CSV table of C-alpha atoms and ligand atoms in Angstrom, one decimal:
chain,number,residue,atom,x,y,z
A,1,MET,CA,-15.0,15.9,-40.8
A,2,ARG,CA,-12.3,14.5,-42.8
A,3,LEU,CA,-12.2,10.9,-43.2
A,4,LEU,CA,-10.0,8.2,-44.4
A,5,VAL,CA,-10.5,4.9,-45.4
A,6,VAL,CA,-7.5,2.6,-46.4
A,7,GLY,CA,-7.8,-0.1,-49.0
A,8,GLY,CA,-8.8,-0.1,-52.5
A,9,GLY,CA,-11.4,-3.1,-53.3
A,10,GLY,CA,-14.9,-3.3,-53.7
A,11,ARG,CA,-15.1,-3.3,-49.3
A,12,GLU,CA,-13.3,0.0,-49.3
A,13,HIS,CA,-15.7,1.2,-52.3
A,14,ALA,CA,-18.5,-0.1,-50.3
A,15,LEU,CA,-17.4,2.1,-47.6
A,16,CYS,CA,-16.7,4.9,-49.0
A,17,TRP,CA,-20.0,4.9,-50.7
A,18,THR,CA,-22.5,4.2,-47.4
A,19,PHE,CA,-20.0,7.1,-45.7
A,20,ARG,CA,-20.8,10.0,-48.4
A,21,ARG,CA,-24.5,8.7,-48.2
A,22,GLU,CA,-24.1,9.6,-44.7
A,23,ASN,CA,-22.1,12.8,-44.7
A,24,PRO,CA,-22.5,14.5,-47.7
A,25,ASP,CA,-20.6,17.4,-47.2
A,26,ALA,CA,-17.5,15.2,-45.4
A,27,ASP,CA,-13.8,15.6,-46.9
A,28,LEU,CA,-13.5,11.8,-47.8
A,29,TYR,CA,-10.3,9.8,-48.8
A,30,CYS,CA,-9.5,6.8,-49.7
A,31,ALA,CA,-5.7,5.1,-49.9
A,32,PRO,CA,-5.3,4.0,-52.6
A,33,GLY,CA,-8.9,3.8,-53.7
A,34,ASN,CA,-9.8,2.8,-57.3
A,35,PRO,CA,-11.5,4.4,-59.6
A,36,GLY,CA,-14.9,3.8,-58.5
A,37,THR,CA,-13.9,5.7,-55.1
A,38,ALA,CA,-12.4,8.1,-57.4
A,39,GLN,CA,-16.0,9.3,-58.0
A,40,ILE,CA,-16.8,10.3,-54.4
A,41,ALA,CA,-13.7,10.3,-52.5
A,42,HIS,CA,-10.2,11.8,-53.0
A,43,ASN,CA,-7.6,9.0,-53.9
A,44,LEU,CA,-4.5,9.1,-52.4
A,45,PRO,CA,-1.7,7.0,-54.5
A,46,MET,CA,-0.2,5.2,-51.7
A,47,ALA,CA,-0.4,1.3,-50.7
A,48,ALA,CA,-2.8,0.4,-48.1
A,49,ASP,CA,0.1,-1.2,-46.1
A,50,ASP,CA,2.7,1.6,-46.3
A,51,LEU,CA,2.0,2.7,-43.0
A,52,ASP,CA,4.6,5.8,-43.1
A,53,ARG,CA,3.3,7.2,-46.3
A,54,ILE,CA,0.0,6.7,-44.5
A,55,ALA,CA,0.4,8.7,-41.3
A,56,ASP,CA,2.1,11.4,-43.0
A,57,ALA,CA,-1.2,11.6,-45.5
A,58,ALA,CA,-3.5,11.6,-42.1
A,59,ASP,CA,-1.0,14.4,-41.1
A,60,ALA,CA,-1.0,16.5,-44.7
A,61,TYR,CA,-5.1,16.4,-44.4
A,62,GLY,CA,-5.6,16.7,-40.9
A,63,ILE,CA,-8.0,13.4,-40.8
A,64,ASP,CA,-10.7,13.0,-38.1
A,65,LEU,CA,-11.3,9.1,-38.2
A,66,THR,CA,-9.2,6.7,-40.5
A,67,VAL,CA,-11.4,3.2,-41.4
A,68,ILE,CA,-8.5,0.4,-42.2
A,69,GLY,CA,-10.4,-2.1,-44.4
A,70,PRO,CA,-7.7,-5.0,-45.2
A,71,GLU,CA,-5.9,-7.4,-42.7
A,72,VAL,CA,-2.7,-6.8,-43.8
A,73,PRO,CA,-2.3,-3.1,-42.7
A,74,LEU,CA,-3.6,-3.9,-39.5
A,75,ALA,CA,-1.4,-6.7,-38.6
A,76,ARG,CA,1.8,-5.0,-39.6
A,77,GLY,CA,0.2,-2.1,-36.8
A,78,LEU,CA,-1.3,0.6,-38.7
A,79,ALA,CA,-3.7,1.1,-36.2
A,80,ASP,CA,-1.5,1.5,-33.6
A,81,ARG,CA,1.1,3.8,-35.5
A,82,LEU,CA,-2.0,6.5,-35.7
A,83,ARG,CA,-3.1,5.7,-32.7
A,84,ALA,CA,0.6,6.6,-31.1
A,85,GLU,CA,0.3,9.9,-33.3
A,86,GLY,CA,-3.0,10.8,-31.7
A,87,ARG,CA,-5.5,9.8,-34.0
A,88,ALA,CA,-9.3,8.2,-33.9
A,89,VAL,CA,-8.7,4.9,-35.6
A,90,PHE,CA,-11.2,2.1,-36.6
A,91,GLY,CA,-9.3,-1.1,-36.8
A,92,PRO,CA,-7.6,-3.4,-34.0
A,93,SER,CA,-4.0,-2.9,-32.9
A,94,ALA,CA,-1.4,-5.7,-34.4
A,95,ALA,CA,-1.7,-7.6,-31.3
A,96,ALA,CA,-5.4,-8.0,-31.7
A,97,ALA,CA,-5.5,-8.7,-35.6
A,98,GLN,CA,-3.6,-11.8,-34.6
A,99,ILE,CA,-7.1,-13.0,-34.2
A,100,GLU,CA,-7.3,-13.2,-38.0
A,101,ALA,CA,-3.5,-13.1,-38.8
A,102,SER,CA,-2.5,-16.6,-36.9
A,103,LYS,CA,-4.8,-19.3,-36.9
A,104,ALA,CA,-3.0,-20.9,-34.2
A,105,PHE,CA,-3.9,-18.1,-31.8
A,106,ALA,CA,-6.9,-17.8,-32.6
A,107,LYS,CA,-7.5,-21.3,-31.7
A,108,GLU,CA,-6.0,-20.9,-28.3
A,109,VAL,CA,-8.1,-17.9,-27.4
A,110,MET,CA,-11.7,-20.1,-28.2
A,111,ALA,CA,-9.9,-23.2,-26.4
A,112,ALA,CA,-9.4,-20.8,-23.4
A,113,ALA,CA,-12.9,-18.8,-23.7
A,114,GLY,CA,-14.4,-22.3,-24.7
A,115,VAL,CA,-15.7,-21.0,-27.8
A,116,PRO,CA,-17.0,-23.7,-30.3
A,117,THR,CA,-15.1,-24.5,-33.1
A,118,ALA,CA,-13.9,-27.4,-34.9
A,119,SER,CA,-11.1,-29.5,-32.8
A,120,SER,CA,-7.4,-28.8,-33.9
A,121,ARG,CA,-3.6,-29.2,-33.4
A,122,THR,CA,-1.0,-26.8,-34.5
A,123,PHE,CA,2.5,-28.2,-35.9
A,124,THR,CA,5.2,-26.2,-37.0
A,125,ALA,CA,7.6,-29.7,-37.8
A,126,LEU,CA,6.8,-32.0,-40.7
A,127,GLU,CA,7.3,-35.5,-39.4
A,128,PRO,CA,4.4,-35.3,-36.3
A,129,ALA,CA,2.4,-33.1,-38.6
A,130,LEU,CA,2.4,-36.3,-41.2
A,131,ALA,CA,2.0,-38.4,-37.9
A,132,TRP,CA,-0.9,-36.8,-36.8
A,133,VAL,CA,-2.8,-36.7,-40.3
A,134,GLY,CA,-2.0,-40.3,-40.5
A,135,ARG,CA,-4.2,-40.7,-37.3
A,136,HIS,CA,-7.3,-38.4,-37.9
A,137,PRO,CA,-10.2,-38.6,-39.2
A,138,GLU,CA,-11.6,-38.0,-42.8
A,139,PRO,CA,-12.4,-35.2,-43.9
A,140,LEU,CA,-9.9,-33.2,-42.5
A,141,VAL,CA,-8.8,-29.5,-43.0
A,142,VAL,CA,-5.5,-28.1,-43.1
A,143,LYS,CA,-4.9,-24.5,-42.8
A,144,ALA,CA,-1.4,-21.9,-43.1
A,145,SER,CA,-1.9,-20.3,-39.8
A,146,GLY,CA,-0.7,-17.1,-41.2
A,147,LEU,CA,-2.4,-14.6,-43.9
A,148,ALA,CA,-2.8,-16.4,-47.0
A,149,ALA,CA,-5.1,-13.8,-48.9
A,150,GLY,CA,-8.3,-16.5,-48.2
A,151,LYS,CA,-6.6,-19.3,-49.9
A,152,GLY,CA,-4.6,-21.0,-47.2
A,153,ALA,CA,-7.4,-23.5,-45.8
A,154,VAL,CA,-7.4,-26.6,-47.9
A,155,VAL,CA,-10.8,-29.1,-47.1
A,156,CYS,CA,-9.3,-32.6,-47.8
A,157,SER,CA,-11.2,-35.5,-48.5
A,158,ASP,CA,-9.1,-38.0,-47.4
A,159,ARG,CA,-5.6,-37.9,-45.7
A,160,ARG,CA,-3.4,-38.6,-48.3
A,161,GLU,CA,-4.9,-35.1,-49.8
A,162,ALA,CA,-4.2,-33.7,-46.5
A,163,ALA,CA,-0.7,-35.2,-46.2
A,164,ILE,CA,0.1,-33.1,-49.9
A,165,ALA,CA,-1.1,-29.9,-48.4
A,166,VAL,CA,0.9,-30.4,-45.2
A,167,ARG,CA,3.9,-31.3,-47.2
A,168,GLU,CA,3.6,-28.3,-49.7
A,169,MET,CA,3.1,-26.0,-46.6
A,170,LEU,CA,5.9,-27.2,-43.7
A,171,GLY,CA,8.1,-29.1,-46.5
A,172,GLN,CA,7.5,-26.9,-49.3
A,173,GLY,CA,7.4,-23.6,-48.3
A,174,ALA,CA,4.0,-23.2,-50.1
A,175,PHE,CA,2.3,-19.6,-48.9
A,176,GLY,CA,6.0,-19.1,-47.1
A,177,GLU,CA,5.7,-17.5,-43.6
A,178,ALA,CA,2.2,-17.9,-43.3
A,179,GLY,CA,2.7,-21.8,-43.9
A,180,ARG,CA,5.4,-22.5,-41.6
A,181,THR,CA,2.8,-23.0,-38.6
A,182,VAL,CA,-0.3,-25.1,-40.0
A,183,VAL,CA,-3.4,-26.1,-38.2
A,184,ILE,CA,-4.9,-29.4,-39.1
A,185,GLU,CA,-8.6,-29.2,-37.9
A,186,SER,CA,-11.6,-31.7,-38.4
A,187,PHE,CA,-14.1,-30.8,-40.9
A,188,LEU,CA,-17.3,-28.9,-39.9
A,189,GLU,CA,-20.9,-29.8,-41.1
A,190,GLY,CA,-23.4,-27.4,-42.0
A,191,GLU,CA,-24.0,-24.0,-43.4
A,192,GLU,CA,-22.0,-20.7,-43.0
A,193,VAL,CA,-22.4,-17.4,-42.1
A,194,SER,CA,-20.5,-14.1,-41.5
A,195,VAL,CA,-21.5,-12.3,-38.6
A,196,PHE,CA,-20.1,-8.7,-38.8
A,197,ALA,CA,-19.8,-7.3,-34.5
A,198,ILE,CA,-18.6,-3.8,-34.0
A,199,THR,CA,-17.1,-3.8,-31.4
A,200,ASP,CA,-15.1,-1.8,-28.2
A,201,GLY,CA,-13.6,-4.8,-27.0
A,202,ARG,CA,-16.8,-5.5,-24.7
A,203,ASP,CA,-19.7,-4.0,-26.1
A,204,VAL,CA,-20.7,-5.4,-29.2
A,205,VAL,CA,-23.0,-3.9,-32.2
A,206,LEU,CA,-24.2,-6.7,-34.7
A,207,LEU,CA,-24.8,-5.5,-38.4
A,208,PRO,CA,-26.9,-7.6,-40.6
A,209,ALA,CA,-25.7,-11.2,-41.0
A,210,ALA,CA,-24.5,-12.3,-44.6
A,211,GLN,CA,-23.5,-15.5,-46.5
A,212,ASP,CA,-20.4,-15.3,-48.7
A,213,HIS,CA,-19.9,-18.0,-52.1
A,214,LYS,CA,-16.4,-18.8,-51.7
A,215,ARG,CA,-16.1,-21.5,-54.6
A,216,LEU,CA,-15.4,-20.3,-58.4
A,217,LEU,CA,-18.1,-22.4,-59.9
A,218,GLU,CA,-21.8,-22.1,-59.3
A,219,GLY,CA,-23.4,-24.9,-57.6
A,220,ASP,CA,-20.5,-24.0,-54.8
A,221,GLU,CA,-17.9,-26.6,-56.8
A,222,GLY,CA,-14.2,-25.3,-58.0
A,223,PRO,CA,-11.4,-23.9,-56.0
A,224,ASN,CA,-12.2,-21.8,-53.0
A,225,THR,CA,-11.4,-17.6,-53.7
A,226,GLY,CA,-11.6,-14.7,-51.9
A,227,GLY,CA,-15.6,-14.6,-52.4
A,228,MET,CA,-17.9,-14.7,-55.6
A,229,GLY,CA,-20.8,-13.3,-54.2
A,230,ALA,CA,-22.9,-12.6,-51.2
A,231,TYR,CA,-26.4,-11.7,-49.8
A,232,SER,CA,-28.1,-10.3,-46.9
A,233,PRO,CA,-30.4,-11.1,-44.6
A,234,VAL,CA,-29.8,-14.8,-43.9
A,235,ALA,CA,-33.1,-16.1,-43.0
A,236,LEU,CA,-30.9,-18.9,-40.9
A,237,ALA,CA,-29.5,-16.2,-38.8
A,238,THR,CA,-32.5,-15.8,-36.7
A,239,PRO,CA,-32.6,-13.3,-34.2
A,240,ALA,CA,-32.3,-16.6,-31.8
A,241,LEU,CA,-28.9,-17.6,-33.6
A,242,LEU,CA,-27.2,-14.0,-33.6
A,243,GLU,CA,-28.4,-13.8,-30.0
A,244,ARG,CA,-26.5,-17.2,-29.2
A,245,ALA,CA,-23.4,-16.2,-31.4
A,246,GLN,CA,-23.1,-13.2,-29.3
A,247,ARG,CA,-23.4,-14.7,-26.0
A,248,GLU,CA,-21.6,-18.0,-26.5
A,249,ILE,CA,-19.0,-16.7,-29.7
A,250,LEU,CA,-18.2,-13.1,-29.6
A,251,GLU,CA,-18.5,-12.1,-25.7
A,252,PRO,CA,-16.2,-14.7,-24.5
A,253,THR,CA,-13.6,-14.4,-27.6
A,254,LEU,CA,-14.0,-10.6,-26.4
A,255,GLU,CA,-13.5,-11.3,-22.9
A,256,GLU,CA,-10.3,-13.8,-23.4
A,257,MET,CA,-8.9,-11.0,-25.8
A,258,ARG,CA,-9.1,-8.5,-22.8
A,259,ARG,CA,-7.9,-11.0,-20.4
A,260,ARG,CA,-5.0,-11.7,-23.0
A,261,GLU,CA,-4.4,-7.4,-23.0
A,262,CYS,CA,-5.0,-7.3,-26.8
A,263,ARG,CA,-8.8,-6.0,-26.4
A,264,PHE,CA,-10.0,-5.8,-29.5
A,265,SER,CA,-11.4,-2.6,-30.8
A,266,GLY,CA,-12.6,-2.8,-34.8
A,267,VAL,CA,-15.3,-5.3,-36.4
A,268,LEU,CA,-14.8,-8.7,-35.3
A,269,TYR,CA,-15.9,-11.0,-38.3
A,270,ALA,CA,-17.2,-14.4,-37.2
A,271,GLY,CA,-17.2,-16.9,-40.1
A,272,LEU,CA,-19.4,-19.4,-38.6
A,273,MET,CA,-20.9,-22.8,-39.4
A,274,VAL,CA,-24.4,-23.5,-38.5
A,275,ASP,CA,-24.9,-27.5,-38.3
A,276,ARG,CA,-28.3,-29.2,-38.8
A,277,SER,CA,-29.2,-28.8,-35.1
A,278,GLY,CA,-29.1,-24.8,-35.6
A,279,SER,CA,-25.7,-24.6,-33.5
A,280,PRO,CA,-23.2,-22.6,-34.3
A,281,SER,CA,-19.4,-23.0,-34.7
A,282,VAL,CA,-16.6,-20.7,-35.7
A,283,VAL,CA,-14.6,-21.8,-38.5
A,284,GLU,CA,-12.6,-18.4,-38.6
A,285,PHE,CA,-12.4,-15.4,-37.3
A,286,ASN,CA,-11.1,-11.8,-39.2
A,287,CYS,CA,-10.4,-8.6,-37.7
A,288,ARG,CA,-11.9,-6.7,-40.9
A,289,PHE,CA,-14.9,-6.4,-42.4
A,290,GLY,CA,-15.8,-9.1,-45.2
A,291,ASP,CA,-15.3,-8.9,-49.1
A,292,PRO,CA,-18.0,-9.3,-50.8
A,293,GLU,CA,-20.0,-9.5,-47.6
A,294,THR,CA,-19.9,-5.5,-47.3
A,295,GLN,CA,-20.9,-5.1,-49.9
A,296,VAL,CA,-24.4,-6.2,-49.7
A,297,VAL,CA,-24.5,-5.6,-45.3
A,298,LEU,CA,-23.6,-1.8,-45.9
A,299,PRO,CA,-26.4,-1.2,-48.4
A,300,LEU,CA,-28.9,-2.5,-45.8
A,301,VAL,CA,-27.6,-0.1,-43.0
A,302,SER,CA,-29.5,3.0,-43.5
A,303,SER,CA,-28.0,5.1,-41.0
A,304,GLY,CA,-25.5,5.2,-38.0
A,305,LEU,CA,-22.3,3.5,-39.7
A,306,THR,CA,-20.4,6.4,-39.4
A,307,ASP,CA,-21.6,7.2,-35.6
A,308,CYS,CA,-21.0,3.6,-34.6
A,309,LEU,CA,-17.3,3.1,-36.5
A,310,TRP,CA,-16.7,7.2,-35.0
A,311,GLN,CA,-17.8,5.7,-31.1
A,312,VAL,CA,-15.4,2.4,-31.1
A,313,ALA,CA,-12.5,4.7,-32.6
A,314,ARG,CA,-13.0,7.2,-29.6
A,315,GLY,CA,-13.0,3.7,-27.4
A,316,VAL,CA,-16.6,4.6,-26.5
A,317,ALA,CA,-19.1,1.8,-26.4
A,318,PRO,CA,-21.0,1.4,-30.0
A,319,THR,CA,-25.1,2.4,-30.4
A,320,SER,CA,-26.9,0.5,-32.6
A,321,VAL,CA,-27.2,1.1,-36.4
A,322,VAL,CA,-30.2,1.0,-38.1
A,323,SER,CA,-31.0,-1.5,-40.8
A,324,ALA,CA,-33.8,-1.3,-43.4
A,325,SER,CA,-35.6,-4.4,-42.3
A,326,SER,CA,-37.7,-5.1,-45.4
A,327,GLU,CA,-34.8,-5.2,-48.0
A,328,HIS,CA,-32.8,-7.7,-49.4
A,329,ALA,CA,-29.2,-7.3,-51.0
A,330,VAL,CA,-27.5,-9.7,-53.5
A,331,THR,CA,-24.1,-8.9,-55.0
A,332,THR,CA,-22.3,-10.8,-57.8
A,333,VAL,CA,-18.5,-10.7,-58.7
A,334,LEU,CA,-17.4,-9.8,-62.2
A,335,ALA,CA,-13.5,-12.2,-62.1
A,336,ALA,CA,-11.0,-11.7,-63.9
A,337,GLU,CA,-10.0,-14.7,-66.6
A,338,GLY,CA,-7.6,-17.1,-64.8
A,339,TYR,CA,-9.2,-16.2,-61.5
A,340,PRO,CA,-8.1,-16.9,-58.9
A,341,ASP,CA,-4.8,-18.4,-59.6
A,342,ALA,CA,-3.7,-16.5,-62.0
A,343,PRO,CA,-6.2,-13.4,-63.1
A,344,LYS,CA,-5.2,-12.1,-66.5
A,345,LYS,CA,-5.2,-8.1,-66.6
A,346,GLY,CA,-6.1,-5.5,-69.4
A,347,ALA,CA,-9.2,-6.1,-70.9
A,348,ALA,CA,-11.5,-3.3,-71.6
A,349,ILE,CA,-14.3,-3.0,-69.1
A,350,THR,CA,-17.8,-1.7,-70.8
A,351,ILE,CA,-20.4,-0.2,-67.7
A,352,PRO,CA,-24.0,0.4,-69.3
A,353,ASP,CA,-23.9,4.6,-68.8
A,354,ALA,CA,-28.0,4.1,-66.8
A,355,LEU,CA,-27.4,1.4,-64.2
A,356,PRO,CA,-31.0,0.5,-62.8
A,357,ALA,CA,-32.5,1.7,-59.7
A,358,GLY,CA,-31.4,-0.3,-56.5
A,359,VAL,CA,-28.1,-1.4,-58.5
A,360,THR,CA,-24.6,-0.2,-57.2
A,361,VAL,CA,-21.2,-1.3,-59.0
A,362,PHE,CA,-18.4,-1.5,-56.7
A,363,HIS,CA,-15.2,-1.2,-58.3
A,364,ALA,CA,-12.5,-3.7,-57.0
A,365,GLY,CA,-9.6,-4.8,-59.7
A,366,THR,CA,-10.0,-1.9,-62.2
A,367,ALA,CA,-8.0,1.0,-63.3
A,368,LEU,CA,-7.8,3.5,-65.7
A,369,ASP,CA,-5.3,3.5,-68.6
A,370,GLY,CA,-3.7,6.7,-70.0
A,371,ASP,CA,-6.4,7.2,-72.5
A,372,GLY,CA,-9.5,7.1,-69.6
A,373,VAL,CA,-10.4,3.3,-70.4
A,374,LEU,CA,-11.4,1.3,-67.8
A,375,ARG,CA,-9.2,-1.6,-67.5
A,376,VAL,CA,-9.2,-5.1,-65.1
A,377,ASN,CA,-6.7,-4.9,-63.2
A,378,GLY,CA,-7.0,-7.2,-60.5
A,379,GLY,CA,-8.7,-11.0,-59.6
A,380,ARG,CA,-11.9,-9.5,-58.4
A,381,VAL,CA,-12.9,-6.9,-60.8
A,382,LEU,CA,-16.3,-5.4,-60.1
A,383,THR,CA,-18.9,-6.3,-57.3
A,384,VAL,CA,-22.9,-5.8,-58.4
A,385,THR,CA,-25.0,-5.3,-55.5
A,386,ALA,CA,-28.5,-4.8,-56.3
A,387,VAL,CA,-31.4,-4.0,-52.9
A,388,GLY,CA,-34.9,-5.1,-53.4
A,389,PRO,CA,-38.0,-5.8,-52.0
A,390,SER,CA,-37.4,-9.6,-51.8
A,391,LEU,CA,-34.4,-11.8,-52.4
A,392,GLU,CA,-35.8,-12.7,-55.8
A,393,GLU,CA,-35.9,-9.3,-57.3
A,394,ALA,CA,-32.6,-8.6,-55.9
A,395,ARG,CA,-31.1,-11.9,-57.4
A,396,ALA,CA,-32.4,-11.0,-60.7
A,397,LEU,CA,-31.5,-7.7,-60.8
A,398,SER,CA,-28.0,-7.8,-59.9
A,399,ARG,CA,-27.0,-11.1,-62.3
A,400,SER,CA,-28.8,-9.2,-65.2
A,401,THR,CA,-26.7,-6.2,-64.4
A,402,GLY,CA,-23.8,-8.3,-64.1
A,403,GLU,CA,-24.8,-9.7,-67.4
A,404,SER,CA,-24.8,-6.7,-69.0
A,405,ILE,CA,-21.1,-5.2,-68.0
A,406,GLY,CA,-18.8,-6.5,-70.4
A,407,PHE,CA,-15.3,-7.6,-70.4
A,408,GLU,CA,-13.2,-10.0,-72.6
A,409,GLY,CA,-12.9,-13.3,-70.4
A,410,LYS,CA,-15.6,-12.1,-67.5
A,411,VAL,CA,-16.2,-15.1,-65.0
A,412,PHE,CA,-19.4,-14.8,-62.1
A,413,ARG,CA,-22.1,-17.3,-60.9
A,414,ARG,CA,-25.4,-16.6,-61.8
A,415,ASP,CA,-26.4,-18.5,-58.7
A,416,ILE,CA,-25.6,-16.4,-55.9
A,417,GLY,CA,-28.0,-16.9,-53.1
A,418,TRP,CA,-29.6,-20.5,-54.2
A,419,ARG,CA,-29.3,-22.0,-50.6
A,420,GLU,CA,-31.7,-18.8,-49.6
A,421,ALA,CA,-33.5,-19.3,-52.5
A,422,ALA,CA,-34.2,-22.9,-52.1
A,423,ARG,CA,-35.0,-22.5,-48.1
A,424,SER,CA,-37.7,-20.0,-49.2
A,425,THR,CA,-39.0,-22.3,-51.8
A,426,ALA,CA,-38.9,-25.3,-49.1
A,427,GLY,CA,-40.5,-23.2,-46.6
B,1,AMP,P1,-11.0,-19.8,-43.4
B,1,AMP,O1,-9.7,-19.4,-44.5
B,1,AMP,O2,-10.3,-20.4,-42.2
B,1,AMP,O3,-12.1,-18.9,-43.7
B,1,AMP,O4,-11.5,-21.3,-44.4
B,1,AMP,C1,-11.5,-20.9,-46.1
B,1,AMP,C2,-13.1,-21.8,-46.1
B,1,AMP,O5,-12.8,-23.2,-46.3
B,1,AMP,C3,-13.9,-21.2,-45.2
B,1,AMP,O6,-15.0,-20.4,-45.4
B,1,AMP,C4,-15.3,-23.2,-45.3
B,1,AMP,O7,-16.0,-23.2,-46.8
B,1,AMP,C5,-14.0,-23.8,-45.8
B,1,AMP,N1,-13.4,-24.5,-44.2
B,1,AMP,C6,-12.5,-24.3,-43.5
B,1,AMP,N2,-12.2,-24.5,-42.5
B,1,AMP,C7,-13.6,-25.7,-42.3
B,1,AMP,C8,-13.7,-26.6,-41.5
B,1,AMP,N3,-13.4,-26.9,-40.4
B,1,AMP,N4,-14.8,-27.7,-41.9
B,1,AMP,C9,-15.4,-27.2,-42.9
B,1,AMP,N5,-15.2,-26.4,-43.8
B,1,AMP,C10,-14.3,-25.5,-43.3
B,2,LIG,N1,-15.3,-13.2,-47.7
B,2,LIG,C1,-14.4,-13.6,-47.0
B,2,LIG,C2,-13.8,-12.8,-46.3
B,2,LIG,O1,-13.7,-11.3,-47.0
B,2,LIG,O2,-13.0,-13.3,-45.8
């Protein structure tokens, strides 16, 4: 089998790692990949959203299955392009990827499907948006509708802050095209959980649920980031909650997508807010695997992921994956100085030769220089995943390994999984 993973972050390293583990003899390619994927796959030096080059590479290497990691190539139609050339692809069409690439569209779909989510209004003109903000209860959330690398949502404690965010997006062009349409929504109280549904557009296979840590600083303070760490499983995501999410959220959404003739096939990522009464509602949908959640979810899948993605890519209903029921995974993101606003590149990275058992270091923003020195080359540099028999063991191992990896300006959180730890202490 010849497999191609599109993308070059920690998520794609974790995908390659899983495919290698399940298919020791497969020909595995990653475009563009990173120094981590280079150890287990052939990196193809081309941008993940260069549709022509990726289509040519799929042809040249006779790729049987392409798995697309990031949202940008999906929203630009990479899956459509490859499918039109007769290839099996795991990832939604551009039309279906709108569920992430247009929050305004996602809100329409949810409204039509009766899926619980924050009440919202969509605006393209500044004055009506400001007038709405002036009447909206506080706190409130202002979101650029388009793709903004996870930075387009501004949680505002009062109307004044919201008016500033609206002016920046609709008045001053912050986020460019992505901010020309703005969604203003009410604030949801509760705790977040990320649910991954592998689907052919109708049938659903759920992977273990995860919890991300979006804020930069310990105790969930500071600015929003792409994610500073994650753990799985999450006690909050009980079988009953997941069953409810499937019935009340995922299935109606998929049905509405079919009704609109943009059937969603791939992985539908539901970012859920679970309120005090245990009811889930949707904070956001993504059209792809989460990063860094993938780096904890996939190590808990003991077999069957390749088959499952392969089935969906061929338009067949997915059969379930096998998950390690008694293990816990925690990943800690090591970020560059200045992340998320202006990450500083170039620092040399040292990783201990012998890593503890149960630990995998996934590369994201790293690059080898001409002398073979591994250097910081992006905001999120590495994600350190530890798998252990208990949450506490996995937390300690992920944290201590993160501490043992060195580069100047390293920023990381030592408290990944704190909510879960507090829950188990309380329970
Ligand atoms: P999004 O880009 O929509 O995923 O939003 C990024 C983050 O902002 C989410 O993970 C939440 O932590 C927070 N957020 C977004 N929308 C809401 C909301 N309506 N209520 C509370 N928090 C929100
Ligand atoms: N970790 C959040 C995301 O992948 O969007």
